[in-house]
Each structure stands twice: as structure tokens, then as C-alpha cells.
């Protein structure tokens, strides 16, 4: 009866997922606009002159001034911002000052590399984090729960360059089971590429494992103490069936939402890892653009990361709303 009631409410409720999606999309657009302003302002605050950085310290002052004028850097900042963002919205990210190539081409190429690395880390950390959180919740208060919690929290606070160096020493130098660089040979197939990406993905897995495990543990403990779980146990269902059919179905709802955070981090937090392992991804591209004062490349790369993160969060909100009717009911009311 309860199931039929929920289905009826979903069918009769005119304000459901569409309203939630529209609201989230509007907030996302505002967030991206604010991000574009901060990125543009941050680029202007970088010390040094762009033309001087391109031409070198020995370039003639007149040549530097002419290049500034050619690049449009002598115009008012509001005009520069409007020119950049209006073209960006239309799909034109401009030209890189350093590479003299389309920013969109450079960003998409680097993004393709980062997607591969992020995908390997994501495939590893999500099942490990969920399994660790569920195991800790089932064994709450016991030594295994404390071990998982301590390992997860410790790995979360250790910087990636520290864990990366330690992992290189262990698996690359001492054991020699994984390559210490992420640069695979030309023409390498998917299996070889994954093999080269295993070691760079491990620092990301360690950072995110504790975050996902902690969220999963909290949701699982709450679900284990819920009335529907006690009812299922009293009906004589096997513990395995209770865990899979009742506990995890409700416990993983918060975890589904927070999975969007790792997606954004995996795409935007790769700077240290990519530099450490000499990997030509979006993180390395952002670092190089900031170092060379390549504003179009820097602004386009960072804003693209913001778009990916926003879309991931929007997808997580939509999925959470589809799986949790209470969110739709509250939105309708």
C-alpha cells in the first residue's frame, strides 16, 4: 500500500524533477558567472606583464607595448571581460598567447588526458569507498571500524605530493611493479594506458577514500537503525537480503550526491599529481598557463573545470531526486 501511495503521488504531482532541475540549473548558471568573474579578476592580479613574458626580459619596450596593444590588453578591464565571456558563451575560447593556437583545442586535448586519469581513479575509489563505509558501519564500534576510519581520515589530510612520492618509492623504485611516469609508449592500447595510470591514480584514491567511506558509513548506520530495517529483520529476511534490499538502497542516497564532489576534484585537483608524474592533463595546462601568464588559456581551462563540476553536481541532484521521493514532495509543496 505504501508503494502504491508513493507511485500515485509521483504521477499526480505536477512539480517534480523538472522543477528541481530548473532551479538547480539557474543556480548553476549564476555560479558559473561568478566563477568567470573571479577567474578573470584573478588572471589580472597575476604579477608581471603578459607581453614581456611572451617576448622575454630583453625585448624592446616598444615591442612590448605593441604586443599589448595587439592582444587588446590596453583596453579597459570591463571591455576585456565582456569580449572574453561573450565569445566563450558562443564556444570561442580565444587564442593562446603562448602557443598561438585555439584555446578550445588545447583544453579539449588536455581534458581528454585528465578524463582518462580521473576515470581510473573514480573506478577504483567509488567501490572501495562504498565497500569500506558499509563494512565499517556493519562492524561499528569494533576494531575494523576504527581501522577503516583512521586510515580514511589520515589519507584525506595527507597532501597528494607526499603520498605520490611515497607511492613512487614503494611501487616504482623498490618493488618496481608500476612505472613511475604516466607517459605511456606511443600507440599503446587501453590496457597499457591503464597500467601506466594506476600509480598516478592512487594518490587521488587515497584522498577521496576517507571522504566517501565516511559518508557511506554514516548513511548505513542510520539505515540500520531505521524502522523499515527492524521490520525486515522481524519478518525473517536473511541478513544479506536486508542489507542489499533495504539498508543500502536508502543508505547510498547521500553518497550518490557527494560522488559529484570527487568528479569535480578529479577534473580540477590534478595539478600536483599531473606535474609529479609528468602527465599532460588539464592540471598541468592550468599550471603552465598561470606560470606563462597565458590569460585566455588559464581562464578557459578553469572555467571548463567549473562547467564539468557543475554538470556533475546537477546530475547528482537529479539522480538523488529520482531515487528519493521526499525531495520531490518538498519541492512541490
mmCIF file of C-alpha atoms in Angstrom:
data_model
loop_
_atom_site.group_PDB
_atom_site.id
_atom_site.type_symbol
_atom_site.label_atom_id
_atom_site.label_comp_id
_atom_site.label_asym_id
_atom_site.label_seq_id
_atom_site.Cartn_x
_atom_site.Cartn_y
_atom_site.Cartn_z
ATOM 1 C CA UNK A 1 0.000 0.000 0.000
ATOM 2 C CA UNK A 2 2.806 2.388 0.861
ATOM 3 C CA UNK A 3 4.411 1.681 -2.509
ATOM 4 C CA UNK A 4 1.123 2.365 -4.338
ATOM 5 C CA UNK A 5 0.712 5.612 -2.406
ATOM 6 C CA UNK A 6 4.172 6.827 -3.414
ATOM 7 C CA UNK A 7 3.581 5.929 -7.064
ATOM 8 C CA UNK A 8 0.272 7.786 -7.036
ATOM 9 C CA UNK A 9 1.894 10.858 -5.532
ATOM 10 C CA UNK A 10 4.571 10.824 -8.230
ATOM 11 C CA UNK A 11 2.055 10.513 -11.034
ATOM 12 C CA UNK A 12 -0.252 13.234 -9.716
ATOM 13 C CA UNK A 13 2.415 15.696 -8.644
ATOM 14 C CA UNK A 14 2.933 18.265 -11.437
ATOM 15 C CA UNK A 15 6.025 19.822 -9.865
ATOM 16 C CA UNK A 16 8.586 17.027 -9.710
ATOM 17 C CA UNK A 17 12.004 16.526 -11.180
ATOM 18 C CA UNK A 18 11.534 19.291 -13.759
ATOM 19 C CA UNK A 19 11.144 21.987 -11.111
ATOM 20 C CA UNK A 20 14.163 20.762 -9.205
ATOM 21 C CA UNK A 21 16.259 20.589 -12.360
ATOM 22 C CA UNK A 22 15.230 24.105 -13.438
ATOM 23 C CA UNK A 23 16.073 25.546 -10.034
ATOM 24 C CA UNK A 24 19.455 23.809 -9.921
ATOM 25 C CA UNK A 25 20.226 24.897 -13.497
ATOM 26 C CA UNK A 26 19.529 28.544 -12.656
ATOM 27 C CA UNK A 27 21.750 28.393 -9.587
ATOM 28 C CA UNK A 28 24.437 26.686 -11.656
ATOM 29 C CA UNK A 29 24.407 29.472 -14.245
ATOM 30 C CA UNK A 30 24.797 32.085 -11.505
ATOM 31 C CA UNK A 31 27.666 30.090 -10.002
ATOM 32 C CA UNK A 32 29.427 29.826 -13.354
ATOM 33 C CA UNK A 33 29.040 33.559 -13.959
ATOM 34 C CA UNK A 34 30.575 34.340 -10.562
ATOM 35 C CA UNK A 35 33.367 31.881 -11.327
ATOM 36 C CA UNK A 36 34.072 33.603 -14.645
ATOM 37 C CA UNK A 37 34.366 36.951 -12.858
ATOM 38 C CA UNK A 38 36.740 35.526 -10.236
ATOM 39 C CA UNK A 39 38.845 33.755 -12.846
ATOM 40 C CA UNK A 40 39.162 36.889 -14.959
ATOM 41 C CA UNK A 41 39.973 39.050 -11.934
ATOM 42 C CA UNK A 42 42.488 36.500 -10.665
ATOM 43 C CA UNK A 43 44.245 36.487 -14.015
ATOM 44 C CA UNK A 44 44.567 40.265 -13.934
ATOM 45 C CA UNK A 45 46.111 40.131 -10.450
ATOM 46 C CA UNK A 46 48.963 37.873 -11.548
ATOM 47 C CA UNK A 47 52.229 39.836 -11.351
ATOM 48 C CA UNK A 48 54.160 40.764 -14.466
ATOM 49 C CA UNK A 49 53.350 41.888 -17.994
ATOM 50 C CA UNK A 50 51.909 39.414 -20.496
ATOM 51 C CA UNK A 51 53.772 40.797 -23.487
ATOM 52 C CA UNK A 52 57.014 40.896 -21.510
ATOM 53 C CA UNK A 53 56.512 37.261 -20.502
ATOM 54 C CA UNK A 54 55.970 36.280 -24.144
ATOM 55 C CA UNK A 55 58.798 38.312 -25.694
ATOM 56 C CA UNK A 56 61.297 37.791 -22.900
ATOM 57 C CA UNK A 57 63.070 40.122 -20.459
ATOM 58 C CA UNK A 58 65.404 41.579 -23.106
ATOM 59 C CA UNK A 59 62.649 42.668 -25.516
ATOM 60 C CA UNK A 60 62.405 46.320 -26.502
ATOM 61 C CA UNK A 61 59.800 48.364 -24.585
ATOM 62 C CA UNK A 62 58.142 49.467 -27.838
ATOM 63 C CA UNK A 63 57.774 45.848 -28.963
ATOM 64 C CA UNK A 64 56.200 45.007 -25.611
ATOM 65 C CA UNK A 65 53.763 47.913 -25.888
ATOM 66 C CA UNK A 66 52.848 46.959 -29.466
ATOM 67 C CA UNK A 67 52.155 43.362 -28.441
ATOM 68 C CA UNK A 68 49.997 44.529 -25.527
ATOM 69 C CA UNK A 69 48.028 46.636 -27.993
ATOM 70 C CA UNK A 70 47.801 43.766 -30.472
ATOM 71 C CA UNK A 71 46.445 41.429 -27.788
ATOM 72 C CA UNK A 72 43.945 44.038 -26.618
ATOM 73 C CA UNK A 73 45.436 44.234 -23.141
ATOM 74 C CA UNK A 74 45.461 48.047 -23.189
ATOM 75 C CA UNK A 75 41.646 48.195 -23.218
ATOM 76 C CA UNK A 76 39.515 48.748 -20.085
ATOM 77 C CA UNK A 77 39.038 45.609 -17.999
ATOM 78 C CA UNK A 78 35.248 45.562 -18.368
ATOM 79 C CA UNK A 79 35.578 45.569 -22.154
ATOM 80 C CA UNK A 80 38.177 42.793 -21.993
ATOM 81 C CA UNK A 81 35.922 40.712 -19.740
ATOM 82 C CA UNK A 82 32.852 41.197 -21.924
ATOM 83 C CA UNK A 83 34.802 40.358 -25.070
ATOM 84 C CA UNK A 84 36.102 37.150 -23.470
ATOM 85 C CA UNK A 85 32.892 35.893 -21.842
ATOM 86 C CA UNK A 86 30.654 36.760 -24.794
ATOM 87 C CA UNK A 87 32.879 34.751 -27.131
ATOM 88 C CA UNK A 88 33.191 31.929 -24.585
ATOM 89 C CA UNK A 89 29.415 31.522 -24.392
ATOM 90 C CA UNK A 90 29.366 31.109 -28.178
ATOM 91 C CA UNK A 91 32.041 28.410 -27.980
ATOM 92 C CA UNK A 92 35.024 30.585 -28.876
ATOM 93 C CA UNK A 93 37.640 30.439 -26.092
ATOM 94 C CA UNK A 94 40.084 32.620 -27.990
ATOM 95 C CA UNK A 95 43.718 32.102 -28.904
ATOM 96 C CA UNK A 96 46.520 31.108 -26.554
ATOM 97 C CA UNK A 97 49.141 33.833 -26.153
ATOM 98 C CA UNK A 98 51.978 31.344 -25.819
ATOM 99 C CA UNK A 99 51.006 28.519 -28.163
ATOM 100 C CA UNK A 100 49.306 30.736 -30.779
ATOM 101 C CA UNK A 101 46.632 28.073 -31.111
ATOM 102 C CA UNK A 102 42.953 27.738 -30.306
ATOM 103 C CA UNK A 103 42.344 27.523 -26.562
ATOM 104 C CA UNK A 104 39.451 25.120 -27.096
ATOM 105 C CA UNK A 105 41.733 22.700 -28.967
ATOM 106 C CA UNK A 106 44.360 22.799 -26.218
ATOM 107 C CA UNK A 107 41.787 22.473 -23.424
ATOM 108 C CA UNK A 108 39.911 19.583 -25.022
ATOM 109 C CA UNK A 109 43.143 17.695 -25.718
ATOM 110 C CA UNK A 110 44.356 18.123 -22.129
ATOM 111 C CA UNK A 111 40.888 17.347 -20.817
ATOM 112 C CA UNK A 112 40.928 14.049 -22.673
ATOM 113 C CA UNK A 113 44.073 13.018 -20.817
ATOM 114 C CA UNK A 114 42.644 14.119 -17.463
ATOM 115 C CA UNK A 115 39.416 12.219 -18.112
ATOM 116 C CA UNK A 116 41.427 9.015 -18.527
ATOM 117 C CA UNK A 117 43.302 9.540 -15.265
ATOM 118 C CA UNK A 118 40.180 10.655 -13.424
ATOM 119 C CA UNK A 119 38.198 7.698 -14.734
ATOM 120 C CA UNK A 120 40.769 5.197 -13.453
ATOM 121 C CA UNK A 121 40.791 6.858 -10.027
ATOM 122 C CA UNK A 122 36.985 7.096 -9.981
ATOM 123 C CA UNK A 123 36.506 3.426 -10.871
ATOM 124 C CA UNK A 124 38.871 2.487 -8.052
ATOM 125 C CA UNK A 125 37.724 4.838 -5.295
ATOM 126 C CA UNK A 126 33.931 4.618 -5.577
ATOM 127 C CA UNK A 127 33.561 0.847 -4.956
ATOM 128 C CA UNK A 128 36.391 0.897 -2.410
ATOM 129 C CA UNK A 129 34.894 3.852 -0.541
ATOM 130 C CA UNK A 130 31.376 2.408 -0.516
ATOM 131 C CA UNK A 131 32.567 -1.063 0.487
ATOM 132 C CA UNK A 132 34.776 0.364 3.228
ATOM 133 C CA UNK A 133 31.971 2.542 4.587
ATOM 134 C CA UNK A 134 29.443 -0.296 4.612
ATOM 135 C CA UNK A 135 31.905 -2.674 6.263
ATOM 136 C CA UNK A 136 32.752 -0.084 8.909
ATOM 137 C CA UNK A 137 29.051 0.533 9.603
ATOM 138 C CA UNK A 138 28.242 -3.162 9.924
ATOM 139 C CA UNK A 139 31.212 -3.532 12.305
ATOM 140 C CA UNK A 140 30.522 -0.217 14.093
ATOM 141 C CA UNK A 141 32.464 0.143 17.331
ATOM 142 C CA UNK A 142 34.757 -2.790 16.562
ATOM 143 C CA UNK A 143 38.460 -2.659 15.656
ATOM 144 C CA UNK A 144 37.843 -2.909 11.895
ATOM 145 C CA UNK A 145 35.576 0.150 12.085
ATOM 146 C CA UNK A 146 38.281 2.149 13.838
ATOM 147 C CA UNK A 147 40.958 0.954 11.416
ATOM 148 C CA UNK A 148 38.959 1.988 8.337
ATOM 149 C CA UNK A 149 38.038 5.336 9.897
ATOM 150 C CA UNK A 150 41.606 6.143 10.939
ATOM 151 C CA UNK A 151 43.070 5.118 7.571
ATOM 152 C CA UNK A 152 40.442 7.101 5.716
ATOM 153 C CA UNK A 153 40.873 10.265 7.787
ATOM 154 C CA UNK A 154 44.662 10.046 7.709
ATOM 155 C CA UNK A 155 44.779 9.589 3.934
ATOM 156 C CA UNK A 156 42.419 12.522 3.438
ATOM 157 C CA UNK A 157 44.631 15.076 5.194
ATOM 158 C CA UNK A 158 47.950 13.996 3.664
ATOM 159 C CA UNK A 159 48.792 16.127 0.561
ATOM 160 C CA UNK A 160 48.886 14.359 -2.786
ATOM 161 C CA UNK A 161 52.542 15.174 -3.438
ATOM 162 C CA UNK A 162 53.511 13.410 -0.183
ATOM 163 C CA UNK A 163 51.537 10.255 -0.909
ATOM 164 C CA UNK A 164 52.620 10.431 -4.547
ATOM 165 C CA UNK A 165 56.315 10.451 -3.653
ATOM 166 C CA UNK A 166 55.849 7.632 -1.141
ATOM 167 C CA UNK A 167 53.938 5.541 -3.678
ATOM 168 C CA UNK A 168 56.606 6.167 -6.329
ATOM 169 C CA UNK A 169 59.291 4.975 -3.917
ATOM 170 C CA UNK A 170 57.325 1.872 -2.897
ATOM 171 C CA UNK A 171 55.797 0.662 -6.155
ATOM 172 C CA UNK A 172 58.109 2.273 -8.704
ATOM 173 C CA UNK A 173 61.578 2.220 -7.148
ATOM 174 C CA UNK A 174 61.608 -0.565 -4.534
ATOM 175 C CA UNK A 175 59.057 -3.088 -5.815
ATOM 176 C CA UNK A 176 59.320 -1.987 -9.478
ATOM 177 C CA UNK A 177 55.802 -3.202 -10.266
ATOM 178 C CA UNK A 178 54.452 0.085 -11.672
ATOM 179 C CA UNK A 179 56.025 2.731 -13.937
ATOM 180 C CA UNK A 180 56.966 5.979 -12.205
ATOM 181 C CA UNK A 181 55.737 8.100 -15.106
ATOM 182 C CA UNK A 182 52.300 8.335 -16.685
ATOM 183 C CA UNK A 183 53.719 8.775 -20.205
ATOM 184 C CA UNK A 184 52.837 5.548 -21.959
ATOM 185 C CA UNK A 185 54.582 4.485 -25.188
ATOM 186 C CA UNK A 186 53.190 5.779 -28.496
ATOM 187 C CA UNK A 187 50.433 3.604 -29.883
ATOM 188 C CA UNK A 188 49.737 1.919 -26.534
ATOM 189 C CA UNK A 189 46.339 0.264 -26.180
ATOM 190 C CA UNK A 190 43.779 0.839 -23.394
ATOM 191 C CA UNK A 191 45.197 -1.894 -21.148
ATOM 192 C CA UNK A 192 48.719 -0.445 -21.303
ATOM 193 C CA UNK A 193 47.410 3.074 -20.702
ATOM 194 C CA UNK A 194 45.506 1.919 -17.606
ATOM 195 C CA UNK A 195 48.646 0.186 -16.356
ATOM 196 C CA UNK A 196 50.589 3.456 -16.634
ATOM 197 C CA UNK A 197 47.773 5.379 -14.916
ATOM 198 C CA UNK A 198 47.442 3.076 -11.900
ATOM 199 C CA UNK A 199 50.221 4.684 -9.868
ATOM 200 C CA UNK A 200 49.176 8.327 -10.584
ATOM 201 C CA UNK A 201 45.586 7.461 -9.653
ATOM 202 C CA UNK A 202 46.487 6.042 -6.225
ATOM 203 C CA UNK A 203 47.147 9.449 -4.529
ATOM 204 C CA UNK A 204 43.711 10.575 -5.716
ATOM 205 C CA UNK A 205 42.136 7.361 -4.441
ATOM 206 C CA UNK A 206 43.716 7.820 -1.011
ATOM 207 C CA UNK A 207 42.492 11.404 -0.723
ATOM 208 C CA UNK A 208 38.904 10.556 -1.669
ATOM 209 C CA UNK A 209 38.558 7.161 0.014
ATOM 210 C CA UNK A 210 38.027 8.539 3.513
ATOM 211 C CA UNK A 211 35.501 11.097 2.279
ATOM 212 C CA UNK A 212 33.296 8.524 0.545
ATOM 213 C CA UNK A 213 33.738 5.879 3.249
ATOM 214 C CA UNK A 214 32.716 8.329 5.977
ATOM 215 C CA UNK A 215 29.564 9.396 4.136
ATOM 216 C CA UNK A 216 28.631 5.782 3.345
ATOM 217 C CA UNK A 217 29.255 4.702 6.940
ATOM 218 C CA UNK A 218 27.001 7.446 8.333
ATOM 219 C CA UNK A 219 24.191 6.642 5.904
ATOM 220 C CA UNK A 220 24.453 2.909 6.527
ATOM 221 C CA UNK A 221 24.358 3.278 10.321
ATOM 222 C CA UNK A 222 21.276 5.472 10.028
ATOM 223 C CA UNK A 223 19.590 2.958 7.725
ATOM 224 C CA UNK A 224 20.460 0.042 10.018
ATOM 225 C CA UNK A 225 18.678 1.785 12.900
ATOM 226 C CA UNK A 226 15.579 2.663 10.852
ATOM 227 C CA UNK A 227 12.147 1.140 11.419
ATOM 228 C CA UNK A 228 11.976 -0.485 7.984
ATOM 229 C CA UNK A 229 15.192 -2.396 8.715
ATOM 230 C CA UNK A 230 13.849 -3.708 12.015
ATOM 231 C CA UNK A 231 10.620 -4.698 10.274
ATOM 232 C CA UNK A 232 12.542 -6.608 7.612
ATOM 233 C CA UNK A 233 14.524 -8.445 10.281
ATOM 234 C CA UNK A 234 11.362 -9.328 12.208
ATOM 235 C CA UNK A 235 9.861 -10.750 9.018
ATOM 236 C CA UNK A 236 12.670 -13.286 8.981
ATOM 237 C CA UNK A 237 14.628 -11.984 5.987
ATOM 238 C CA UNK A 238 18.216 -13.087 5.747
ATOM 239 C CA UNK A 239 20.844 -10.506 6.789
ATOM 240 C CA UNK A 240 22.202 -10.435 3.239
ATOM 241 C CA UNK A 241 18.759 -9.615 1.819
ATOM 242 C CA UNK A 242 18.113 -6.988 4.490
ATOM 243 C CA UNK A 243 21.422 -5.282 3.698
ATOM 244 C CA UNK A 244 21.001 -5.257 -0.082
ATOM 245 C CA UNK A 245 17.247 -4.708 -0.443
ATOM 246 C CA UNK A 246 16.578 -2.281 2.404
ATOM 247 C CA UNK A 247 19.687 -0.817 4.000
ATOM 248 C CA UNK A 248 21.902 0.025 1.004
ATOM 249 C CA UNK A 249 19.011 1.311 -1.081
ATOM 250 C CA UNK A 250 18.468 4.110 1.447
ATOM 251 C CA UNK A 251 21.970 4.447 2.848
ATOM 252 C CA UNK A 252 23.585 5.222 -0.509
ATOM 253 C CA UNK A 253 21.360 8.205 -1.302
ATOM 254 C CA UNK A 254 23.666 10.743 0.424
ATOM 255 C CA UNK A 255 26.691 9.019 -1.108
ATOM 256 C CA UNK A 256 25.270 9.399 -4.617
ATOM 257 C CA UNK A 257 25.056 13.140 -4.084
ATOM 258 C CA UNK A 258 28.574 13.554 -2.711
ATOM 259 C CA UNK A 259 30.044 11.481 -5.561
ATOM 260 C CA UNK A 260 29.725 14.684 -7.613
ATOM 261 C CA UNK A 261 32.407 16.246 -5.413
ATOM 262 C CA UNK A 262 35.039 13.645 -6.350
ATOM 263 C CA UNK A 263 34.130 14.099 -10.017
ATOM 264 C CA UNK A 264 34.865 17.821 -9.786
ATOM 265 C CA UNK A 265 38.004 17.233 -7.783
ATOM 266 C CA UNK A 266 39.297 14.564 -10.154
ATOM 267 C CA UNK A 267 38.987 17.004 -13.040
ATOM 268 C CA UNK A 268 40.255 20.125 -11.272
ATOM 269 C CA UNK A 269 42.504 18.879 -8.488
ATOM 270 C CA UNK A 270 45.046 17.078 -10.628
ATOM 271 C CA UNK A 271 47.688 19.793 -10.791
ATOM 272 C CA UNK A 272 50.114 18.280 -8.280
ATOM 273 C CA UNK A 273 49.608 14.698 -9.478
ATOM 274 C CA UNK A 274 49.961 15.537 -13.154
ATOM 275 C CA UNK A 275 53.116 17.573 -12.588
ATOM 276 C CA UNK A 276 54.601 14.908 -10.321
ATOM 277 C CA UNK A 277 54.033 12.171 -12.890
ATOM 278 C CA UNK A 278 54.687 14.375 -15.951
ATOM 279 C CA UNK A 279 51.191 13.885 -17.301
ATOM 280 C CA UNK A 280 49.848 16.340 -19.941
ATOM 281 C CA UNK A 281 46.377 16.832 -18.451
ATOM 282 C CA UNK A 282 44.253 19.854 -17.629
ATOM 283 C CA UNK A 283 46.038 20.382 -14.306
ATOM 284 C CA UNK A 284 49.408 20.733 -15.991
ATOM 285 C CA UNK A 285 47.849 23.007 -18.592
ATOM 286 C CA UNK A 286 46.433 25.335 -15.905
ATOM 287 C CA UNK A 287 49.762 25.450 -14.079
ATOM 288 C CA UNK A 288 51.656 26.273 -17.269
ATOM 289 C CA UNK A 289 49.128 28.936 -18.269
ATOM 290 C CA UNK A 290 49.395 30.639 -14.868
ATOM 291 C CA UNK A 291 53.189 30.493 -14.994
ATOM 292 C CA UNK A 292 53.326 31.973 -18.515
ATOM 293 C CA UNK A 293 50.517 34.485 -17.866
ATOM 294 C CA UNK A 294 48.558 32.992 -20.749
ATOM 295 C CA UNK A 295 45.228 34.505 -19.693
ATOM 296 C CA UNK A 296 42.939 33.055 -22.402
ATOM 297 C CA UNK A 297 44.273 29.560 -21.760
ATOM 298 C CA UNK A 298 44.113 29.959 -17.964
ATOM 299 C CA UNK A 299 40.602 31.391 -17.935
ATOM 300 C CA UNK A 300 39.248 28.897 -20.458
ATOM 301 C CA UNK A 301 40.736 25.912 -18.615
ATOM 302 C CA UNK A 302 39.465 26.916 -15.177
ATOM 303 C CA UNK A 303 36.003 27.809 -16.423
ATOM 304 C CA UNK A 304 35.773 24.495 -18.273
ATOM 305 C CA UNK A 305 36.560 22.717 -14.996
ATOM 306 C CA UNK A 306 33.786 24.725 -13.357
ATOM 307 C CA UNK A 307 31.334 23.669 -16.065
ATOM 308 C CA UNK A 308 32.228 19.996 -15.624
ATOM 309 C CA UNK A 309 31.888 20.226 -11.847
ATOM 310 C CA UNK A 310 28.528 21.999 -12.175
ATOM 311 C CA UNK A 311 27.181 19.412 -14.604
ATOM 312 C CA UNK A 312 28.322 16.595 -12.288
ATOM 313 C CA UNK A 313 26.586 18.222 -9.316
ATOM 314 C CA UNK A 314 23.453 18.786 -11.402
ATOM 315 C CA UNK A 315 23.411 15.139 -12.474
ATOM 316 C CA UNK A 316 23.836 14.034 -8.858
ATOM 317 C CA UNK A 317 20.937 16.247 -7.739
ATOM 318 C CA UNK A 318 18.731 14.856 -10.485
ATOM 319 C CA UNK A 319 19.625 11.269 -9.642
ATOM 320 C CA UNK A 320 19.042 11.912 -5.946
ATOM 321 C CA UNK A 321 15.632 13.385 -6.705
ATOM 322 C CA UNK A 322 14.694 10.392 -8.843
ATOM 323 C CA UNK A 323 15.675 7.970 -6.089
ATOM 324 C CA UNK A 324 14.249 9.935 -3.158
ATOM 325 C CA UNK A 325 10.542 10.857 -3.493
ATOM 326 C CA UNK A 326 10.637 13.032 -0.370
ATOM 327 C CA UNK A 327 12.742 15.620 -2.212
ATOM 328 C CA UNK A 328 10.153 15.888 -4.953
ATOM 329 C CA UNK A 329 7.323 16.230 -2.474
ATOM 330 C CA UNK A 330 9.076 19.035 -0.615
ATOM 331 C CA UNK A 331 9.799 20.819 -3.907
ATOM 332 C CA UNK A 332 6.163 20.543 -4.929
ATOM 333 C CA UNK A 333 4.948 21.921 -1.629
#
